[in-house]
Amino acid sequence: MSRRLFWRIRSPHTGFRSAPSVRTPSVHTSSVPLASPRAGSRTALRRAAILVASVALLGGGVTLSASPALAAAPTAVSLPGTFDSAIGCSADWQPDCAQAQLTRQADGRWKASLSLPAGSYTYKIAVNGSWTENYGSGGVPGGANISLTVPSGGERVGFVYDPDTHVVTDNSAMPVVTAAGDYQSGLGCAANWSAGCTATTMTDPDGTGVYTYSTTAIPAGDWNTKVTLGQTWGTNYGAGGVAGGADIPFTVPADGARTTFSYNAATHLMTVVSNQGATAPLDTLGALYTSSATTFRIWSPDSSNVSVTVGGTSHPMTATTLGGYTDVYQAVVSGDLKDQPYQFSVNGVAVPDPYAQMVKPGTTQGVVVDTAAVAPSSGGWAPRPALVNREDAVVYELSAHDFTIDPSSGVDAAKRGKFLGLVQTGTTYNGVKTGIDHLKELGVTAVQLMPSFDFGSTVPNWGYDPVDYNTPEEQYSQFTAPEDRIREYKDMVDAFHRNGIRVIMDVVYNHTYTKSVFGNITGKYYTGTDLSGTGDSIDDGNPMVSRMIQDSLEHWVRDYDVDGFRFDLAGVHYYKDAYNWANYLQTTYPDRDLMFYGEPWNGGAGDPNEAQKVRYGTLPALAPVHFGAFNGVYRDAIRGGTNDNVMGFMGGSGNPSAVAFGMTGSPTDADSTGTLSDLWTPAFADRPDQTMNYVSIHDNLDLYDKITYSGGTGGATGTAGRIDRLAVGTVLTSQGVPVIAEGDEFLRSKVVNGDYDTAKNSYNAPDSVNAIHWGDKITNASIFAYYRDAIALRRATASLRLTTWSAIHNQMTTQVDGSTVIARISSDPGAPTTYDTVVVANPTAGAYNVTLPSGTWTKVLDASGATSATGTSCDPRAVTVFTRS
């Protein structure tokens, strides 16, 4: 295929909004003898344009110690709380009060219905009439009090307690959520389609807005479900989150398979995942191999004239029924067809297999393989590097070609620019570490691997022109045999894992190399109006296209052990589809701690379905499944425009309040997973892991070139080096997840002979432009040392990696003093205003003296990197960090 030029547009709206008012909640206290009052909290609501002062808020509560759960089944369960006196008890917090008792149901759960007057209350669960065994929020023994608000006029509130999980659900703030369906009678319910059966109550113990129910008791077969609220059919949601919508079909593949129902209260989407675990045989499209026969399947919604040719014989394909798919045609060809090429045809025209796991390069032919059966060379997968919270990640973007293609990489000649070149250990250049050893020395936790599936252009090219979504790119391979190519990619992932580094794939499901890739199968793969800027944007609004993307994502997680995905132009995709993809994979592979994030814009096109797409304003709805976005607003606030010659905050100008807001992780005004009316709001993150913070990426001028293009001079030891360290230091000390572009850590430049125009869009530039030149690590050693030190500090400092919306608002304040930004952070939710970290970002040419809270403080990071010093002076054009001893 010929190389195809496409212009990558990156220009999201970057306007800022006015500050909100600060609201003070009412305070409710209790005098229970066993209580330990909870410390006060402090909420600082900030927005990008104006710094808002924080207001101290006192909160009261009850914390009760708990003994280990009793082995015997409970004989009584009650609801001690601040509403007890209102229901006839002699006082509040009475675990033995008769009026506060729940009644055991036939399914083993406990239920009560109480008439409560208007007001705000807190309560817990007590077992057997005493405080010996009690449970709080999330079913935690002796856990936090559970809050409940009854609206004006009062209401009858239903409570359901599950003795297995110890989670209690009430329907005051949120009606009881039930997974109703034609399977319920087999789960202890009196009848199917029962909205009032407590056996299938869905719970949200983590408070994320996503309610789940899981069981292994539904027999194999095809079933249907819907979600009901309030234990009646008055409010129910079906397929697509539609109120009163169609039944949601699902298939349980075998008796004993675990089936998990998931309902998002913000979007009303309900999804069902049923499987026997990650090793269950796939029942999907493509070429499904066994040693006795291969089943070929393809989606063809417009034509029944479908065939597959393999071994010189053409086999007609006939319509088949397959759960979760429509308009599928199938042929089963007997014999052992491993490594045999095959060709699909629709209406006599040769077409590629969108599900092909291996292809014959330069053709539309697939190759029959069994990817799952190919083991890494070590014989098995290494343990995946731990990721306790996604905010702990430090991501490093690289190209398989650019990272090692230059001889200075020290990589063996045959591996340069190849998958295995990325993981060759022991490489050096003039005494400094290169390649994967360099990454380990730098301290990053994950690589973001630029497109590595089969693409249409030839290298050097970054590969944002996909052809086959499920096949490793042959130009990055040393091998031609199918199994060798599969094993090579697996060996790469496995080696990264063995060296403590996770692998995130950069995926390009928003368009294809040309429209002819899928167009001869059906035009329904593509949108009517191009949204990608390439003329061939993919329409995941079609359920079968969305399913293809989900199946491709699972292919890489299941068979190649990757750890997450960065979605190119995620703004082309519907946010509900993005939710479903992430939710399915997080549910099916719960041990993986997968990461999902992407660009919340499209290729610059007007979209009639804008409000339904991935945008900053729809990101809150994706918080429950940990789907984040590149924070272009924060990027521009720090560096200025992507390709212009005007610097923002890092150059001493711009809007420091916007930087202060970005340092807090760009949180939403309220802790809510509802979508926002302003699709381009800078306040979009309901969780800190939703903001991917960066100042440089493969697109546009890289960081050092942006600085020199804007007039910065002096190299590593001059003003340019100072500005570079200030910019990345700001990112690495901000809440959220930092992303670093390859080579920025030693002032990589893509400017050759003064040619900044090529450097602005170097996607297909020669190696003289894009290759990493490892001598830069020696020339600019001080820059590398700073990046290494700042990353180490971030990874060692919990206050720089807060994990919740409430932690951001309660435990962090920011201040703008002239052009300088000061952040004060506490890592302890129990002492939210006892700050243990202070970050000062000073973009001015003079030193800044900061006022530190009381205590003993040590300066641990300055303009040069790690330090250990006293005093309050902060270097010019630098980020300075202080920690409390």
PDB file of N, CA, C and O in Angstrom, residues 298-327:
ATOM      1  N   ILE A 298     -17.423 -13.911   9.794  1.00  0.00           N
ATOM      2  CA  ILE A 298     -17.288 -12.493   9.424  1.00  0.00           C
ATOM      3  C   ILE A 298     -18.655 -11.828   9.506  1.00  0.00           C
ATOM      4  O   ILE A 298     -19.686 -12.471   9.294  1.00  0.00           O
ATOM      5  N   TRP A 299     -18.643 -10.562   9.834  1.00  0.00           N
ATOM      6  CA  TRP A 299     -19.868  -9.748   9.854  1.00  0.00           C
ATOM      7  C   TRP A 299     -20.129  -9.232   8.448  1.00  0.00           C
ATOM      8  O   TRP A 299     -19.262  -8.586   7.856  1.00  0.00           O
ATOM      9  N   SER A 300     -21.304  -9.496   7.912  1.00  0.00           N
ATOM     10  CA  SER A 300     -21.669  -9.017   6.581  1.00  0.00           C
ATOM     11  C   SER A 300     -23.135  -8.602   6.596  1.00  0.00           C
ATOM     12  O   SER A 300     -24.028  -9.372   6.229  1.00  0.00           O
ATOM     13  N   PRO A 301     -23.432  -7.381   7.011  1.00  0.00           N
ATOM     14  CA  PRO A 301     -24.832  -6.958   7.149  1.00  0.00           C
ATOM     15  C   PRO A 301     -25.530  -6.631   5.835  1.00  0.00           C
ATOM     16  O   PRO A 301     -26.753  -6.529   5.811  1.00  0.00           O
ATOM     17  N   ASP A 302     -24.759  -6.475   4.752  1.00  0.00           N
ATOM     18  CA  ASP A 302     -25.363  -6.037   3.493  1.00  0.00           C
ATOM     19  C   ASP A 302     -25.463  -7.124   2.442  1.00  0.00           C
ATOM     20  O   ASP A 302     -26.165  -6.960   1.443  1.00  0.00           O
ATOM     21  N   SER A 303     -24.745  -8.220   2.612  1.00  0.00           N
ATOM     22  CA  SER A 303     -24.700  -9.239   1.562  1.00  0.00           C
ATOM     23  C   SER A 303     -24.612 -10.635   2.157  1.00  0.00           C
ATOM     24  O   SER A 303     -23.905 -10.858   3.146  1.00  0.00           O
ATOM     25  N   SER A 304     -25.321 -11.577   1.513  1.00  0.00           N
ATOM     26  CA  SER A 304     -25.217 -12.988   1.897  1.00  0.00           C
ATOM     27  C   SER A 304     -24.255 -13.743   0.988  1.00  0.00           C
ATOM     28  O   SER A 304     -24.027 -14.937   1.187  1.00  0.00           O
ATOM     29  N   ASN A 305     -23.685 -13.049   0.016  1.00  0.00           N
ATOM     30  CA  ASN A 305     -22.732 -13.668  -0.908  1.00  0.00           C
ATOM     31  C   ASN A 305     -21.340 -13.582  -0.285  1.00  0.00           C
ATOM     32  O   ASN A 305     -20.530 -12.716  -0.611  1.00  0.00           O
ATOM     33  N   VAL A 306     -21.075 -14.497   0.654  1.00  0.00           N
ATOM     34  CA  VAL A 306     -19.858 -14.453   1.455  1.00  0.00           C
ATOM     35  C   VAL A 306     -19.171 -15.809   1.373  1.00  0.00           C
ATOM     36  O   VAL A 306     -19.827 -16.854   1.450  1.00  0.00           O
ATOM     37  N   SER A 307     -17.856 -15.799   1.224  1.00  0.00           N
ATOM     38  CA  SER A 307     -17.104 -17.053   1.149  1.00  0.00           C
ATOM     39  C   SER A 307     -15.731 -16.864   1.765  1.00  0.00           C
ATOM     40  O   SER A 307     -15.272 -15.744   1.995  1.00  0.00           O
ATOM     41  N   VAL A 308     -15.080 -18.007   2.025  1.00  0.00           N
ATOM     42  CA  VAL A 308     -13.703 -18.001   2.489  1.00  0.00           C
ATOM     43  C   VAL A 308     -12.934 -19.014   1.655  1.00  0.00           C
ATOM     44  O   VAL A 308     -13.417 -20.113   1.395  1.00  0.00           O
ATOM     45  N   THR A 309     -11.748 -18.623   1.223  1.00  0.00           N
ATOM     46  CA  THR A 309     -10.884 -19.506   0.453  1.00  0.00           C
ATOM     47  C   THR A 309      -9.667 -19.858   1.280  1.00  0.00           C
ATOM     48  O   THR A 309      -8.974 -18.979   1.795  1.00  0.00           O
ATOM     49  N   VAL A 310      -9.418 -21.162   1.410  1.00  0.00           N
ATOM     50  CA  VAL A 310      -8.267 -21.636   2.157  1.00  0.00           C
ATOM     51  C   VAL A 310      -7.776 -22.915   1.497  1.00  0.00           C
ATOM     52  O   VAL A 310      -8.566 -23.755   1.076  1.00  0.00           O
ATOM     53  N   GLY A 311      -6.478 -23.032   1.328  1.00  0.00           N
ATOM     54  CA  GLY A 311      -5.914 -24.211   0.686  1.00  0.00           C
ATOM     55  C   GLY A 311      -6.361 -24.379  -0.744  1.00  0.00           C
ATOM     56  O   GLY A 311      -6.436 -25.510  -1.250  1.00  0.00           O
ATOM     57  N   GLY A 312      -6.650 -23.268  -1.427  1.00  0.00           N
ATOM     58  CA  GLY A 312      -7.062 -23.334  -2.821  1.00  0.00           C
ATOM     59  C   GLY A 312      -8.524 -23.656  -3.034  1.00  0.00           C
ATOM     60  O   GLY A 312      -8.990 -23.727  -4.181  1.00  0.00           O
ATOM     61  N   THR A 313      -9.293 -23.857  -1.974  1.00  0.00           N
ATOM     62  CA  THR A 313     -10.710 -24.205  -2.097  1.00  0.00           C
ATOM     63  C   THR A 313     -11.561 -23.103  -1.484  1.00  0.00           C
ATOM     64  O   THR A 313     -11.286 -22.621  -0.383  1.00  0.00           O
ATOM     65  N   SER A 314     -12.612 -22.733  -2.231  1.00  0.00           N
ATOM     66  CA  SER A 314     -13.535 -21.717  -1.756  1.00  0.00           C
ATOM     67  C   SER A 314     -14.704 -22.393  -1.040  1.00  0.00           C
ATOM     68  O   SER A 314     -15.287 -23.353  -1.545  1.00  0.00           O
ATOM     69  N   HIS A 315     -15.047 -21.870   0.132  1.00  0.00           N
ATOM     70  CA  HIS A 315     -16.127 -22.437   0.940  1.00  0.00           C
ATOM     71  C   HIS A 315     -17.200 -21.373   1.145  1.00  0.00           C
ATOM     72  O   HIS A 315     -16.908 -20.306   1.701  1.00  0.00           O
ATOM     73  N   PRO A 316     -18.431 -21.651   0.702  1.00  0.00           N
ATOM     74  CA  PRO A 316     -19.511 -20.679   0.946  1.00  0.00           C
ATOM     75  C   PRO A 316     -19.781 -20.564   2.442  1.00  0.00           C
ATOM     76  O   PRO A 316     -19.669 -21.548   3.189  1.00  0.00           O
ATOM     77  N   MET A 317     -20.130 -19.354   2.878  1.00  0.00           N
ATOM     78  CA  MET A 317     -20.425 -19.116   4.281  1.00  0.00           C
ATOM     79  C   MET A 317     -21.910 -18.854   4.430  1.00  0.00           C
ATOM     80  O   MET A 317     -22.530 -18.190   3.584  1.00  0.00           O
ATOM     81  N   THR A 318     -22.478 -19.378   5.490  1.00  0.00           N
ATOM     82  CA  THR A 318     -23.919 -19.265   5.712  1.00  0.00           C
ATOM     83  C   THR A 318     -24.185 -18.501   6.998  1.00  0.00           C
ATOM     84  O   THR A 318     -23.348 -18.464   7.910  1.00  0.00           O
ATOM     85  N   ALA A 319     -25.378 -17.902   7.058  1.00  0.00           N
ATOM     86  CA  ALA A 319     -25.751 -17.120   8.235  1.00  0.00           C
ATOM     87  C   ALA A 319     -25.804 -18.018   9.460  1.00  0.00           C
ATOM     88  O   ALA A 319     -26.241 -19.171   9.403  1.00  0.00           O
ATOM     89  N   THR A 320     -25.341 -17.493  10.578  1.00  0.00           N
ATOM     90  CA  THR A 320     -25.355 -18.232  11.832  1.00  0.00           C
ATOM     91  C   THR A 320     -25.761 -17.301  12.953  1.00  0.00           C
ATOM     92  O   THR A 320     -25.661 -16.078  12.831  1.00  0.00           O
ATOM     93  N   THR A 321     -26.246 -17.885  14.035  1.00  0.00           N
ATOM     94  CA  THR A 321     -26.627 -17.112  15.212  1.00  0.00           C
ATOM     95  C   THR A 321     -25.518 -17.213  16.249  1.00  0.00           C
ATOM     96  O   THR A 321     -25.072 -18.310  16.583  1.00  0.00           O
ATOM     97  N   LEU A 322     -25.084 -16.079  16.741  1.00  0.00           N
ATOM     98  CA  LEU A 322     -23.995 -16.025  17.710  1.00  0.00           C
ATOM     99  C   LEU A 322     -24.334 -14.964  18.745  1.00  0.00           C
ATOM    100  O   LEU A 322     -24.567 -13.801  18.386  1.00  0.00           O
ATOM    101  N   GLY A 323     -24.416 -15.369  20.019  1.00  0.00           N
ATOM    102  CA  GLY A 323     -24.783 -14.430  21.070  1.00  0.00           C
ATOM    103  C   GLY A 323     -23.899 -13.206  21.100  1.00  0.00           C
ATOM    104  O   GLY A 323     -22.679 -13.317  21.107  1.00  0.00           O
ATOM    105  N   GLY A 324     -24.526 -12.023  21.134  1.00  0.00           N
ATOM    106  CA  GLY A 324     -23.782 -10.777  21.186  1.00  0.00           C
ATOM    107  C   GLY A 324     -23.401 -10.214  19.836  1.00  0.00           C
ATOM    108  O   GLY A 324     -22.783  -9.146  19.757  1.00  0.00           O
ATOM    109  N   TYR A 325     -23.754 -10.930  18.741  1.00  0.00           N
ATOM    110  CA  TYR A 325     -23.392 -10.491  17.393  1.00  0.00           C
ATOM    111  C   TYR A 325     -24.621 -10.591  16.485  1.00  0.00           C
ATOM    112  O   TYR A 325     -25.569 -11.336  16.763  1.00  0.00           O
ATOM    113  N   THR A 326     -24.590  -9.865  15.377  1.00  0.00           N
ATOM    114  CA  THR A 326     -25.659  -9.941  14.373  1.00  0.00           C
ATOM    115  C   THR A 326     -25.046 -10.071  12.992  1.00  0.00           C
ATOM    116  O   THR A 326     -23.896  -9.686  12.769  1.00  0.00           O
ATOM    117  N   ASP A 327     -25.830 -10.618  12.064  1.00  0.00           N
ATOM    118  CA  ASP A 327     -25.448 -10.696  10.646  1.00  0.00           C
ATOM    119  C   ASP A 327     -24.085 -11.370  10.451  1.00  0.00           C
ATOM    120  O   ASP A 327     -23.244 -10.902   9.685  1.00  0.00           O
TER     121      ASP A 327
END
